[in-house]
mmCIF file of C-alpha atoms in Angstrom:
data_model
loop_
_atom_site.group_PDB
_atom_site.id
_atom_site.type_symbol
_atom_site.label_atom_id
_atom_site.label_comp_id
_atom_site.label_asym_id
_atom_site.label_seq_id
_atom_site.Cartn_x
_atom_site.Cartn_y
_atom_site.Cartn_z
ATOM 1 C CA MET A 1 148.251 44.049 97.706
ATOM 2 C CA ARG A 2 144.518 43.858 96.944
ATOM 3 C CA SER A 3 143.280 46.803 94.896
ATOM 4 C CA TYR A 4 140.271 48.783 96.102
ATOM 5 C CA SER A 5 137.321 49.210 93.729
ATOM 6 C CA PRO A 6 134.943 51.922 94.896
ATOM 7 C CA ASP A 7 131.176 51.381 94.594
ATOM 8 C CA LEU A 8 130.127 53.776 91.842
ATOM 9 C CA THR A 9 126.427 52.861 91.964
ATOM 10 C CA PRO A 10 124.393 56.089 92.193
ATOM 11 C CA PRO A 11 122.607 56.404 95.566
ATOM 12 C CA TRP A 12 119.184 56.436 93.901
ATOM 13 C CA LYS A 13 119.859 53.034 92.341
ATOM 14 C CA LYS A 14 120.914 51.336 95.567
ATOM 15 C CA PRO A 15 118.164 49.245 97.186
ATOM 16 C CA THR A 16 116.776 50.803 100.329
ATOM 17 C CA PRO A 17 116.677 48.667 103.472
ATOM 18 C CA ALA A 18 113.323 46.970 104.014
ATOM 19 C CA PRO A 19 111.794 46.729 107.480
ATOM 20 C CA GLU A 20 112.014 43.356 109.158
ATOM 21 C CA VAL A 21 108.654 41.848 110.111
ATOM 22 C CA PRO A 22 108.241 38.676 112.212
ATOM 23 C CA ALA A 23 106.393 35.998 110.219
ATOM 24 C CA GLU A 24 103.691 35.503 112.837
ATOM 25 C CA PRO A 25 100.854 33.049 112.122
ATOM 26 C CA ASP A 26 97.940 34.543 110.131
ATOM 27 C CA LEU A 27 100.018 37.461 108.836
ATOM 28 C CA VAL A 28 98.906 38.018 105.218
ATOM 29 C CA VAL A 29 101.706 38.793 102.748
ATOM 30 C CA GLU A 30 102.473 38.550 99.031
ATOM 31 C CA GLU A 31 105.636 36.929 97.675
ATOM 32 C CA VAL A 32 107.241 39.465 95.315
ATOM 33 C CA SER A 33 108.501 37.192 92.525
ATOM 34 C CA THR A 34 105.378 35.037 92.083
ATOM 35 C CA GLY A 35 102.583 37.277 93.367
ATOM 36 C CA PHE A 36 101.372 34.419 95.588
ATOM 37 C CA CYS A 37 99.287 35.932 98.404
ATOM 38 C CA GLY A 38 98.497 34.055 101.573
ATOM 39 C CA ALA A 39 98.558 33.833 105.343
ATOM 40 C CA VAL A 40 101.580 32.594 107.255
ATOM 41 C CA ILE A 41 101.069 29.020 108.413
ATOM 42 C CA ARG A 42 104.496 28.254 109.850
ATOM 43 C CA CYS A 43 108.221 29.011 109.679
ATOM 44 C CA GLU A 44 110.826 26.269 109.537
ATOM 45 C CA LYS A 45 114.599 25.948 109.636
ATOM 46 C CA THR A 46 115.869 23.848 106.706
ATOM 47 C CA ALA A 47 119.262 22.849 105.295
ATOM 48 C CA GLU A 48 118.849 25.536 102.632
ATOM 49 C CA GLY A 49 117.894 28.193 105.185
ATOM 50 C CA PRO A 50 114.722 29.392 106.924
ATOM 51 C CA THR A 51 111.429 29.122 105.024
ATOM 52 C CA VAL A 52 107.855 30.283 105.455
ATOM 53 C CA THR A 53 104.708 28.429 104.385
ATOM 54 C CA LEU A 54 101.789 30.506 103.079
ATOM 55 C CA GLU A 55 98.176 29.432 102.557
ATOM 56 C CA ASP A 56 96.053 31.222 99.936
ATOM 57 C CA ARG A 57 92.272 31.703 99.978
ATOM 58 C CA PHE A 58 91.758 28.362 98.197
ATOM 59 C CA GLY A 59 93.696 26.470 100.884
ATOM 60 C CA LYS A 60 96.763 25.971 98.671
ATOM 61 C CA HIS A 61 100.113 25.941 100.478
ATOM 62 C CA ARG A 62 103.450 27.164 99.095
ATOM 63 C CA VAL A 63 106.862 27.334 100.741
ATOM 64 C CA PHE A 64 109.196 30.304 100.198
ATOM 65 C CA PRO A 65 112.675 31.137 101.484
ATOM 66 C CA LEU A 66 112.974 33.989 103.964
ATOM 67 C CA VAL A 67 115.107 36.253 101.792
ATOM 68 C CA PRO A 68 115.634 40.013 102.183
ATOM 69 C CA ARG A 69 112.931 42.164 100.523
ATOM 70 C CA GLY A 70 111.072 39.008 99.558
ATOM 71 C CA PHE A 71 107.497 39.957 100.465
ATOM 72 C CA LEU A 72 104.886 42.696 100.290
ATOM 73 C CA LEU A 73 102.900 43.630 103.387
ATOM 74 C CA GLU A 74 99.988 45.979 102.644
ATOM 75 C CA GLY A 75 101.844 47.118 99.527
ATOM 76 C CA ARG A 76 105.209 47.700 101.250
ATOM 77 C CA VAL A 77 108.330 45.657 100.586
ATOM 78 C CA VAL A 78 109.421 43.901 103.772
ATOM 79 C CA THR A 79 111.873 41.277 104.934
ATOM 80 C CA LEU A 80 110.167 38.464 106.795
ATOM 81 C CA VAL A 81 112.127 36.990 109.682
ATOM 82 C CA ARG A 82 111.451 34.038 111.963
ATOM 83 C CA PRO A 83 109.435 35.012 115.049
ATOM 84 C CA SER A 84 111.278 35.141 118.320
ATOM 85 C CA ALA A 85 111.125 31.920 120.294
ATOM 86 C CA ALA A 86 110.247 34.046 123.295
ATOM 87 C CA ALA A 87 107.129 35.416 121.628
ATOM 88 C CA PRO A 88 103.983 34.715 123.665
ATOM 89 C CA LEU A 89 101.785 31.871 122.460
ATOM 90 C CA ARG A 90 98.663 33.897 123.188
ATOM 91 C CA PRO A 91 97.978 36.825 120.829
ATOM 92 C CA ALA A 92 98.663 40.129 122.526
ATOM 93 C CA ARG A 93 95.706 41.783 120.789
ATOM 94 C CA THR A 94 92.208 40.905 119.688
ATOM 95 C CA ALA A 95 91.176 40.833 116.027
ATOM 96 C CA SER A 96 90.094 44.468 116.352
ATOM 97 C CA GLY A 97 93.561 45.507 117.547
ATOM 98 C CA SER A 98 92.554 45.982 121.195
ATOM 99 C CA ILE A 99 94.767 44.624 123.955
ATOM 100 C CA ALA A 100 93.652 41.067 124.708
ATOM 101 C CA VAL A 101 92.480 40.252 128.226
ATOM 102 C CA PRO A 102 93.217 36.538 128.849
ATOM 103 C CA GLY A 103 90.450 34.806 130.771
ATOM 104 C CA ALA A 104 88.127 37.813 130.679
ATOM 105 C CA ARG A 105 84.448 36.951 131.030
ATOM 106 C CA ALA A 106 81.654 38.553 129.061
ATOM 107 C CA ARG A 107 79.928 41.316 130.983
ATOM 108 C CA VAL A 108 76.221 41.376 131.621
ATOM 109 C CA ALA A 109 74.596 42.817 128.500
ATOM 110 C CA ARG A 110 74.034 46.547 128.488
ATOM 111 C CA ALA A 111 70.615 47.987 127.808
ATOM 112 C CA GLY A 112 72.149 49.713 124.791
ATOM 113 C CA ARG A 113 72.440 47.916 121.477
ATOM 114 C CA ILE A 114 74.097 48.130 118.076
ATOM 115 C CA TYR A 115 71.903 47.299 115.090
ATOM 116 C CA VAL A 116 73.722 46.283 111.917
ATOM 117 C CA GLU A 117 71.984 46.338 108.538
ATOM 118 C CA GLY A 118 72.712 43.183 106.556
ATOM 119 C CA ARG A 119 73.527 39.658 107.647
ATOM 120 C CA HIS A 120 77.005 39.706 106.134
ATOM 121 C CA ASP A 121 77.735 43.015 107.846
ATOM 122 C CA ALA A 122 76.710 41.570 111.208
ATOM 123 C CA GLU A 123 78.877 38.476 110.700
ATOM 124 C CA LEU A 124 81.871 40.655 109.850
ATOM 125 C CA VAL A 125 81.385 42.837 112.930
ATOM 126 C CA GLU A 126 81.132 39.737 115.108
ATOM 127 C CA LYS A 127 84.302 38.202 113.670
ATOM 128 C CA VAL A 128 86.499 41.277 114.131
ATOM 129 C CA TRP A 129 84.953 42.978 117.176
ATOM 130 C CA GLY A 130 83.232 40.041 118.896
ATOM 131 C CA ASP A 131 85.760 39.715 121.747
ATOM 132 C CA ASP A 132 85.622 43.446 122.481
ATOM 133 C CA LEU A 133 81.826 43.545 122.352
ATOM 134 C CA ARG A 134 81.440 40.671 124.816
ATOM 135 C CA ILE A 135 83.866 42.255 127.290
ATOM 136 C CA GLU A 136 81.967 45.555 127.002
ATOM 137 C CA GLY A 137 78.587 43.855 127.295
ATOM 138 C CA VAL A 138 77.375 45.154 123.929
ATOM 139 C CA VAL A 139 74.857 43.088 121.971
ATOM 140 C CA VAL A 140 74.791 43.363 118.171
ATOM 141 C CA GLU A 141 71.481 42.690 116.451
ATOM 142 C CA TYR A 142 70.911 41.969 112.768
ATOM 143 C CA LEU A 143 68.738 44.533 110.965
ATOM 144 C CA GLY A 144 67.207 43.256 107.736
ATOM 145 C CA GLY A 145 66.739 46.726 106.227
ATOM 146 C CA ILE A 146 66.223 50.337 107.242
ATOM 147 C CA ASP A 147 62.917 51.169 105.546
ATOM 148 C CA ASP A 148 61.220 51.001 108.956
ATOM 149 C CA LEU A 149 64.160 52.443 110.905
ATOM 150 C CA PRO A 150 62.244 55.419 112.427
ATOM 151 C CA SER A 151 59.610 53.098 113.907
ATOM 152 C CA ILE A 152 62.263 50.590 115.036
ATOM 153 C CA VAL A 153 64.138 53.339 116.884
ATOM 154 C CA ALA A 154 60.917 54.666 118.432
ATOM 155 C CA GLU A 155 60.026 51.183 119.656
ATOM 156 C CA PHE A 156 63.499 50.684 121.154
ATOM 157 C CA GLY A 157 63.263 54.008 123.014
ATOM 158 C CA PRO A 158 66.905 55.146 123.250
ATOM 159 C CA ALA A 159 67.832 56.749 126.573
ATOM 160 C CA GLU A 160 70.949 57.905 128.372
ATOM 161 C CA ASP A 161 71.404 54.464 129.923
ATOM 162 C CA ALA A 162 70.251 52.592 126.790
ATOM 163 C CA ARG A 163 71.910 54.110 123.788
ATOM 164 C CA LEU A 164 71.301 52.794 120.294
ATOM 165 C CA GLY A 165 73.846 52.691 117.476
ATOM 166 C CA VAL A 166 72.990 51.719 113.899
ATOM 167 C CA LEU A 167 75.378 50.729 111.093
ATOM 168 C CA VAL A 168 73.881 51.234 107.628
ATOM 169 C CA ASP A 169 75.025 50.000 104.210
ATOM 170 C CA HIS A 170 75.957 52.505 101.494
ATOM 171 C CA LEU A 171 75.145 55.622 103.530
ATOM 172 C CA VAL A 172 76.096 58.369 101.057
ATOM 173 C CA PRO A 173 74.555 61.833 100.485
ATOM 174 C CA GLY A 174 71.358 61.753 98.448
ATOM 175 C CA SER A 175 70.760 58.036 98.846
ATOM 176 C CA LYS A 176 67.517 56.502 100.114
ATOM 177 C CA GLU A 177 69.414 55.348 103.171
ATOM 178 C CA SER A 178 70.586 58.881 104.008
ATOM 179 C CA LYS A 179 67.042 60.273 103.729
ATOM 180 C CA ILE A 180 65.659 57.625 106.080
ATOM 181 C CA ALA A 181 68.531 58.134 108.529
ATOM 182 C CA ALA A 182 67.830 61.884 108.567
ATOM 183 C CA GLU A 183 64.355 61.164 109.967
ATOM 184 C CA VAL A 184 65.909 59.746 113.145
ATOM 185 C CA THR A 185 67.186 62.259 115.664
ATOM 186 C CA GLY A 186 68.088 62.257 119.331
ATOM 187 C CA ALA A 187 71.070 62.531 121.640
ATOM 188 C CA ASP A 188 70.964 58.831 122.504
ATOM 189 C CA VAL A 189 70.851 57.375 118.985
ATOM 190 C CA LEU A 190 73.681 57.404 116.455
ATOM 191 C CA ILE A 191 73.364 56.271 112.842
ATOM 192 C CA VAL A 192 76.546 55.844 110.803
ATOM 193 C CA GLY A 193 77.306 54.060 107.569
ATOM 194 C CA HIS A 194 80.028 52.988 105.212
ATOM 195 C CA PRO A 195 80.258 54.141 101.555
ATOM 196 C CA TYR A 196 80.456 50.687 99.992
ATOM 197 C CA ILE A 197 77.739 49.195 97.782
ATOM 198 C CA ASP A 198 78.092 46.037 99.847
ATOM 199 C CA VAL A 199 80.178 45.153 102.881
ATOM 200 C CA TRP A 200 82.220 42.774 100.692
ATOM 201 C CA GLU A 201 83.995 45.901 99.421
ATOM 202 C CA ALA A 202 85.032 46.786 102.966
ATOM 203 C CA VAL A 203 87.381 43.781 102.904
ATOM 204 C CA LYS A 204 90.730 44.702 101.364
ATOM 205 C CA PRO A 205 91.178 43.037 97.945
ATOM 206 C CA SER A 206 94.723 42.014 98.875
ATOM 207 C CA SER A 207 93.382 40.024 101.822
ATOM 208 C CA VAL A 208 91.081 38.094 99.492
ATOM 209 C CA GLY A 209 93.834 37.577 96.913
ATOM 210 C CA ILE A 210 92.412 39.773 94.134
ATOM 211 C CA PRO A 211 93.819 42.997 92.652
ATOM 212 C CA ALA A 212 90.568 44.955 93.129
ATOM 213 C CA TRP A 213 86.822 44.547 93.517
ATOM 214 C CA PRO A 214 85.243 44.428 90.042
ATOM 215 C CA LYS A 215 83.019 47.191 88.677
ATOM 216 C CA VAL A 216 79.518 45.786 88.254
ATOM 217 C CA PRO A 217 77.174 47.425 85.683
ATOM 218 C CA ARG A 218 74.089 49.189 87.031
ATOM 219 C CA GLY A 219 70.971 47.063 87.147
ATOM 220 C CA GLN A 220 72.908 43.867 87.847
ATOM 221 C CA ASP A 221 72.955 42.257 91.261
ATOM 222 C CA TRP A 222 76.279 43.392 92.692
ATOM 223 C CA LYS A 223 77.273 40.199 94.490
ATOM 224 C CA THR A 224 76.375 38.000 91.515
ATOM 225 C CA GLY A 225 78.251 40.361 89.194
ATOM 226 C CA VAL A 226 81.343 40.153 91.369
ATOM 227 C CA CYS A 227 81.252 36.355 91.298
ATOM 228 C CA ARG A 228 80.935 36.372 87.498
ATOM 229 C CA ALA A 229 83.749 38.870 87.011
ATOM 230 C CA LEU A 230 86.096 36.908 89.263
ATOM 231 C CA GLY A 231 85.154 33.524 87.818
ATOM 232 C CA TRP A 232 83.706 32.313 91.108
ATOM 233 C CA PRO A 233 80.662 30.026 91.280
ATOM 234 C CA GLU A 234 77.526 32.178 91.400
ATOM 235 C CA ASN A 235 76.719 31.168 94.954
ATOM 236 C CA THR A 236 76.912 34.426 96.881
ATOM 237 C CA GLY A 237 76.489 32.738 100.258
ATOM 238 C CA ALA A 238 79.465 30.454 99.669
ATOM 239 C CA ALA A 239 81.447 33.354 98.181
ATOM 240 C CA TRP A 240 80.885 35.417 101.323
ATOM 241 C CA GLN A 241 82.005 32.597 103.588
ATOM 242 C CA GLU A 242 85.182 32.331 101.516
ATOM 243 C CA ILE A 243 85.768 36.082 101.823
ATOM 244 C CA LEU A 244 85.035 36.046 105.551
ATOM 245 C CA SER A 245 87.488 33.192 106.093
ATOM 246 C CA HIS A 246 90.313 35.509 104.998
ATOM 247 C CA VAL A 247 89.400 38.249 107.453
ATOM 248 C CA ARG A 248 91.660 37.591 110.416
ATOM 249 C CA SER A 249 91.880 41.037 111.961
ATOM 250 C CA TYR A 250 91.163 44.724 111.482
ATOM 251 C CA ARG A 251 94.149 44.872 109.122
ATOM 252 C CA ASP A 252 92.036 43.082 106.511
ATOM 253 C CA LEU A 253 89.372 45.815 106.493
ATOM 254 C CA GLU A 254 89.162 49.268 104.941
ATOM 255 C CA PRO A 255 89.454 52.282 107.295
ATOM 256 C CA ALA A 256 86.028 53.602 106.249
ATOM 257 C CA LEU A 257 84.383 50.643 107.987
ATOM 258 C CA LEU A 258 86.797 50.420 110.918
ATOM 259 C CA GLY A 259 86.168 53.976 111.996
ATOM 260 C CA ARG A 260 82.398 53.677 111.872
ATOM 261 C CA VAL A 261 82.222 50.508 113.986
ATOM 262 C CA GLU A 262 84.630 51.910 116.589
ATOM 263 C CA GLU A 263 82.512 55.067 116.704
ATOM 264 C CA LEU A 264 79.382 53.039 117.458
ATOM 265 C CA ILE A 265 81.070 50.989 120.180
ATOM 266 C CA ASP A 266 82.344 54.159 121.866
ATOM 267 C CA PHE A 267 78.895 55.744 121.611
ATOM 268 C CA VAL A 268 76.958 52.926 123.279
ATOM 269 C CA THR A 269 79.550 52.272 126.004
ATOM 270 C CA VAL A 270 80.516 55.772 127.155
ATOM 271 C CA GLY A 271 78.312 56.831 130.043
ATOM 272 C CA GLY A 272 75.967 53.869 129.675
ATOM 273 C CA ALA A 273 75.018 51.663 132.584
ATOM 274 C CA VAL A 274 75.629 47.914 132.601
#
């Protein structure tokens, strides 16, 4: 007769079950044993068991087995599983997380606008919210700086049927930006901002494949300092394109930026005429 050996492992030492997450294309995860971070390219069934191929920000591919508790997703341990064969080929949501509308046409542009300070900021807004903005008929315009913001707003002439939203870099109390923004008032204009020195910081470090954004000494150009600290070539334009290439959805951005952009979109679309 086989003897019974009870499991005497204390409950606090037993591994807790990890949630199962389908390894959908473009999902960004980190493999726990190697620290390799990348986006899911494909899943395959092999003789040794199912595997997943990840691509990092440099375009390097690595193949890993789909083992329990094998990956980190936004800092949480998860078990990746093969996606269901019945899963739709078309993404169910846009990059911003909104429900996708297959075949939807862009609406005629509203009179209202969203101005975004900074070229990189505008490119990021377009990449994540572009589908939503076109469906809503909202045009985003690049704003080189906000020194002349009061006169720009006056020239635009915000009205109930032509609301104006403005997204400003590094809008924190006491800053030059906050003082200029305070000069602009009116029920049909909304100025919001994110707290980051540069919009690069609004991209989650894990999505880019770095542990954190470096601290750059005062007086040094922030973007150049980041490139130096990370060992990247000091070509900030190329560095930004590399960063932007790893932004696949709202999940790659910090909440402090997400909330502000959604606030602007709601402001210019609610009650406005098309």
